[in-house]
């Protein structure tokens, strides 16, 4: 039986520590890379202010509004606003 | 114009200075004019690894402050005449270096050398940023171990955002992965990240794999860069790194554990 044990144990070998390390690294590195391209600190406040101004004139739901600050190649930064207007407001 | 290469890592103790010394000497042995600069202001060590610690008179900071000329500060290697070493200051702190003054020194060196190898201090503070700022290429020295790999990724981020090339919108720094202290046996046993694992995570081209080797400590004991130990596995692996830096395609060696033959098993060979 010991001999059989020996072979079966080999088959159901535990997950190696190296593969655990790889998995953990992939997750943390991906996470840290994302936060590297982090939006500037003022963006949430800016978003709120813009929405406030817009809502003086039109109805804008949170879902129909998006804001994005993108770094294009070189030193060009693009602030992109997307506002979905509904028919009734457009007329 | 010289190729400016920074040897960097983020984490300390992974083999930056050992690699700088081996690569600098290896390139010089190929007939290139090479200068090795120690950027670790306050913790000078490249001089020890190169075996020229008793010949340091002036240092990098003396040159920056105009207290000595470059020629006075540069130490000519006794083994290879085309290699010079610019030691770090042992007494000043990292704030002694400014971009402007370092840029001027590198410009001057660029006139007369083919390769400028910058041995970076550990960390991501001023000293490390200064070492990588002017680089054309970066050798990211990494151990197959979680904290080293993570720190290397962080340094890759810095190379892409905080270097001169990034700031001026030039072609990005050419990145190379140098995996050091690699133990094929432990990789085979699932105890160590493999070359492929690290390549997967960092996704930069592989320049070399240096096996964990007793030759490295022997080399630093003696002040003779390990590349001079042509019999050793680490020495040979650095030799391959030189060939690749010079554009040759060389197969990777020392990636699989040596199988012990029945005789060496029996007689402990």
XYZ file of C-alpha atoms in Angstrom:
360
model
C 0.000 0.000 0.000
C 2.861 2.373 0.775
C 4.017 2.021 -2.783
C 0.548 2.915 -4.088
C 0.423 5.875 -1.728
C 3.701 7.074 -3.095
C 2.393 7.169 -6.645
C -0.987 8.653 -5.870
C 0.544 11.350 -3.729
C 2.701 12.404 -6.615
C -0.349 12.841 -8.802
C -2.323 14.985 -6.441
C 0.616 17.190 -5.677
C -0.379 20.449 -4.019
C -0.419 23.728 -5.887
C 3.211 24.813 -5.888
C 4.225 27.927 -3.972
C 5.696 29.300 -7.195
C 2.324 29.262 -8.930
C 0.772 30.915 -5.901
C 3.447 33.587 -6.124
C 2.737 34.113 -9.800
C -0.980 34.435 -9.271
C -0.581 36.933 -6.438
C 1.907 38.954 -8.418
C -0.289 39.101 -11.496
C -3.144 40.502 -9.457
C -1.165 43.071 -7.487
C 0.879 44.203 -10.467
C -2.231 44.683 -12.606
C -3.824 46.632 -9.793
C -0.795 48.863 -9.313
C -0.464 49.475 -13.039
C -4.045 50.724 -13.120
C -3.563 53.141 -10.280
C -0.428 54.407 -12.009
C -2.624 55.901 -14.714
C -4.709 57.385 -12.020
C -6.976 60.367 -12.665
C -5.978 63.625 -10.986
C -7.301 64.395 -7.514
C -9.470 67.278 -8.659
C -11.509 65.167 -11.071
C -14.326 64.123 -8.700
C -14.896 67.743 -7.604
C -14.745 68.943 -11.217
C -17.319 66.340 -12.194
C -19.662 67.471 -9.489
C -19.294 71.146 -10.392
C -19.893 70.536 -14.084
C -22.989 68.502 -13.284
C -24.271 71.272 -11.044
C -23.965 73.818 -13.830
C -25.553 71.508 -16.391
C -28.473 70.778 -14.129
C -29.285 74.453 -13.923
C -30.407 74.188 -17.526
C -31.111 70.585 -18.403
C -31.998 67.293 -16.813
C -28.983 65.065 -16.634
C -29.024 61.738 -14.886
C -25.826 60.284 -13.474
C -25.953 57.481 -16.010
C -26.153 59.763 -19.017
C -23.042 61.632 -18.033
C -19.431 60.583 -18.196
C -16.144 62.397 -17.820
C -12.699 61.237 -18.768
C -9.250 62.768 -18.678
C -6.971 61.119 -21.199
C -3.291 61.527 -21.837
C -2.654 61.372 -25.563
C 0.860 60.934 -26.892
C 3.199 63.824 -26.225
C 2.053 66.431 -23.741
C -1.550 66.575 -24.895
C -4.270 66.030 -22.329
C -7.853 65.650 -23.438
C -10.804 66.205 -21.142
C -13.730 64.333 -22.573
C -17.340 64.943 -21.535
C -20.183 62.775 -22.684
C -23.685 63.966 -22.008
C -26.657 62.109 -23.319
C -29.550 64.435 -24.043
C -33.052 63.060 -24.136
C -35.511 64.126 -26.812
C -37.807 66.176 -24.640
C -34.937 68.322 -23.455
C -33.472 68.808 -26.878
C -36.611 70.324 -28.282
C 27.487 59.459 -28.540
C 27.595 56.918 -25.778
C 24.847 54.438 -24.948
C 23.712 55.319 -21.453
C 22.558 52.202 -19.619
C 21.106 52.232 -16.120
C 21.254 49.096 -13.990
C 18.237 49.396 -11.732
C 15.792 47.295 -9.697
C 13.853 49.119 -7.027
C 14.633 46.472 -4.447
C 18.032 46.333 -2.814
C 20.369 43.364 -2.737
C 19.254 41.793 -6.006
C 22.602 42.194 -7.757
C 22.706 45.654 -9.337
C 26.310 46.390 -8.460
C 27.477 42.857 -9.227
C 25.767 43.136 -12.618
C 27.044 46.657 -13.316
C 30.587 45.538 -12.595
C 30.314 42.380 -14.702
C 28.649 44.129 -17.632
C 30.977 47.140 -17.565
C 34.064 44.950 -17.520
C 32.619 42.585 -20.118
C 31.928 45.397 -22.584
C 35.412 46.815 -22.000
C 36.971 43.390 -22.620
C 35.260 43.506 -26.019
C 37.271 46.623 -26.774
C 34.629 49.246 -26.047
C 35.337 52.367 -24.047
C 33.251 52.053 -20.908
C 32.711 54.206 -17.846
C 30.953 52.832 -14.772
C 29.259 55.395 -12.543
C 28.238 54.665 -8.964
C 25.047 56.649 -8.272
C 24.691 55.361 -4.722
C 25.803 58.565 -3.029
C 26.617 57.912 0.623
C 26.787 54.119 0.197
C 29.599 53.646 -2.266
C 30.215 50.000 -3.141
C 31.016 49.686 -6.804
C 34.662 50.497 -5.998
C 34.836 47.450 -3.712
C 33.263 45.107 -6.249
C 35.651 46.434 -8.896
C 38.605 46.110 -6.516
C 39.714 49.745 -6.788
C 38.594 51.028 -3.368
C 42.091 52.086 -2.330
C 42.557 54.207 -5.410
C 39.595 56.528 -4.838
C 40.784 60.120 -4.475
C 37.993 62.234 -5.875
C 34.401 61.231 -6.481
C 31.269 62.039 -8.491
C 30.185 64.810 -6.092
C 33.630 66.449 -6.227
C 33.239 66.621 -10.002
C 29.698 68.004 -9.728
C 30.885 70.709 -7.312
C 33.841 71.611 -9.488
C 36.344 70.474 -6.822
C 37.967 68.049 -9.218
C 38.027 67.495 -12.954
C 36.507 64.373 -14.478
C 39.959 63.094 -15.348
C 41.104 63.472 -11.767
C 38.104 61.548 -10.452
C 37.973 58.735 -13.008
C 39.826 55.597 -11.951
C 41.330 53.584 -14.770
C 40.778 49.859 -14.347
C 44.056 47.986 -13.896
C 42.877 44.970 -15.889
C 41.318 46.658 -18.922
C 42.576 50.054 -20.011
C 39.355 51.021 -21.808
C 37.359 50.875 -18.556
C 37.027 53.710 -16.043
C 35.126 53.978 -12.790
C 33.562 57.121 -11.352
C 33.034 56.392 -7.645
C 30.189 57.763 -5.555
C 30.827 60.064 -2.660
C 30.869 58.355 0.699
C 30.272 61.464 2.808
C 27.690 63.589 1.024
C 24.017 62.835 0.614
C 21.861 62.222 -2.420
C 20.780 65.850 -2.693
C 24.248 66.666 -3.958
C 23.143 65.639 -7.457
C 20.943 67.793 -9.658
C 19.639 66.940 -13.112
C 21.510 69.823 -14.608
C 24.885 68.956 -13.099
C 24.577 65.218 -13.753
C 23.516 65.943 -17.327
C 26.644 68.009 -17.837
C 28.927 65.243 -16.549
C 27.189 62.651 -18.736
C 27.492 64.917 -21.774
C 31.191 65.255 -21.188
C 31.653 61.494 -20.729
C 29.554 60.877 -23.806
C 32.237 62.535 -25.942
C 34.905 59.975 -25.123
C 33.116 56.763 -24.129
C 30.969 54.212 -25.978
C 29.055 53.033 -22.919
C 28.072 54.794 -19.728
C 26.812 52.287 -17.159
C 24.905 53.865 -14.271
C 24.754 51.699 -11.163
C 21.550 52.821 -9.450
C 20.934 52.872 -5.704
C 17.974 50.856 -4.426
C 14.650 52.542 -3.816
C 12.636 55.003 -5.846
C 13.917 58.207 -4.325
C 16.053 61.023 -5.706
C 19.208 58.937 -6.171
C 17.507 56.184 -8.133
C 15.548 58.716 -10.192
C 18.778 60.527 -11.046
C 20.437 57.285 -12.158
C 17.631 56.454 -14.578
C 16.761 59.974 -15.740
C 19.243 60.215 -18.627
C 19.218 56.532 -19.613
C 18.768 55.269 -23.162
C 18.441 51.698 -21.936
C 17.621 50.076 -18.615
C 18.697 46.727 -17.273
C 16.017 45.833 -14.747
C 17.703 43.444 -12.338
C 15.181 41.104 -10.757
C 15.255 38.084 -8.461
C 12.606 35.398 -9.016
C 10.855 36.401 -5.820
C 7.615 38.317 -5.204
C 8.908 41.552 -3.681
C 11.654 41.954 -6.247
C 9.278 41.400 -9.176
C 6.770 43.865 -7.792
C 9.453 46.511 -7.241
C 10.778 45.943 -10.748
C 7.336 46.650 -12.134
C 7.272 49.853 -10.143
C 10.627 50.859 -11.629
C 9.277 50.103 -15.114
C 6.544 52.624 -14.373
C 9.170 55.187 -13.376
C 11.194 54.549 -16.528
C 8.084 55.211 -18.580
C 7.073 58.388 -16.769
C 9.940 60.031 -14.933
C 12.879 59.738 -17.329
C 14.222 62.403 -19.662
C 12.967 60.410 -22.628
C 9.463 60.319 -21.160
C 9.455 63.987 -20.217
C 10.624 65.092 -23.645
C 8.356 62.702 -25.502
C 11.307 60.893 -27.107
C 11.509 57.229 -27.968
C 11.036 55.363 -24.668
C 13.899 53.788 -22.741
C 14.763 50.337 -24.054
C 14.053 47.921 -21.225
C 15.881 44.665 -20.554
C 15.074 42.027 -17.957
C 18.043 40.534 -16.133
C 16.987 37.698 -13.882
C 19.573 37.013 -11.184
C 20.037 34.413 -8.431
C 18.069 31.905 -10.479
C 17.901 28.395 -9.164
C 16.684 25.951 -11.840
C 16.428 23.194 -9.252
C 13.991 25.137 -7.103
C 12.027 26.154 -10.191
C 11.715 22.485 -11.136
C 10.419 21.762 -7.644
C 7.807 24.503 -7.930
C 9.438 26.583 -5.231
C 10.621 29.461 -7.377
C 9.101 31.629 -10.097
C 10.380 30.508 -13.480
C 11.895 32.701 -16.183
C 8.598 32.448 -18.081
C 6.604 33.475 -15.003
C 8.652 36.624 -14.521
C 8.577 37.413 -18.248
C 4.789 36.977 -18.194
C 4.359 39.403 -15.336
C 6.814 42.109 -16.355
C 6.483 41.589 -20.135
C 9.818 43.068 -21.144
C 12.468 41.330 -23.263
C 14.839 38.992 -21.449
C 18.506 39.984 -21.541
C 19.918 37.278 -19.344
C 19.480 34.745 -16.594
C 22.256 34.537 -14.013
C 22.149 31.379 -11.939
C 22.549 31.507 -8.162
C 26.243 30.859 -7.870
C 28.962 30.628 -5.280
C 31.235 32.363 -7.756
C 29.491 35.691 -7.111
C 30.518 35.915 -3.458
C 34.022 34.727 -4.282
C 34.256 37.438 -6.912
C 33.178 40.209 -4.584
C 35.509 38.921 -1.862
C 38.373 39.330 -4.278
C 37.234 42.518 -6.002
C 37.323 40.730 -9.341
C 34.004 41.041 -11.223
C 32.503 37.592 -11.693
C 32.674 37.806 -15.490
C 36.426 37.257 -15.127
C 35.696 33.839 -13.645
C 35.195 32.261 -17.042
C 34.905 28.786 -15.540
C 31.887 29.703 -13.436
C 28.262 29.465 -14.512
C 27.536 33.048 -13.434
C 30.590 34.324 -15.304
C 29.494 32.552 -18.460
C 25.927 33.787 -18.089
C 27.186 37.393 -17.885
C 29.317 36.705 -20.938
C 26.124 35.803 -22.809
C 24.535 39.042 -21.573
C 27.392 41.003 -23.178
C 26.890 39.217 -26.504
C 23.183 40.034 -26.432
C 23.818 43.689 -25.544
C 26.063 43.805 -28.593
C 23.252 42.487 -30.757
C 24.128 38.791 -30.977
C 21.533 36.070 -30.523
C 22.743 33.645 -27.887
C 20.847 30.688 -26.467
C 19.960 30.923 -22.808
C 22.005 28.601 -20.607
C 21.720 27.393 -17.014
C 17.917 27.221 -17.152
C 17.636 23.565 -16.223
C 18.972 21.866 -13.155
C 22.004 19.740 -13.750
C 21.021 16.126 -13.366
C 23.289 14.327 -10.989
C 24.670 11.210 -12.576
C 24.683 7.954 -10.684
C 28.424 8.274 -10.059
C 28.283 11.755 -8.586
C 25.356 10.589 -6.466
C 27.388 7.695 -5.165
C 30.637 9.540 -4.664
C 29.216 12.963 -3.819
C 30.835 14.616 -6.820
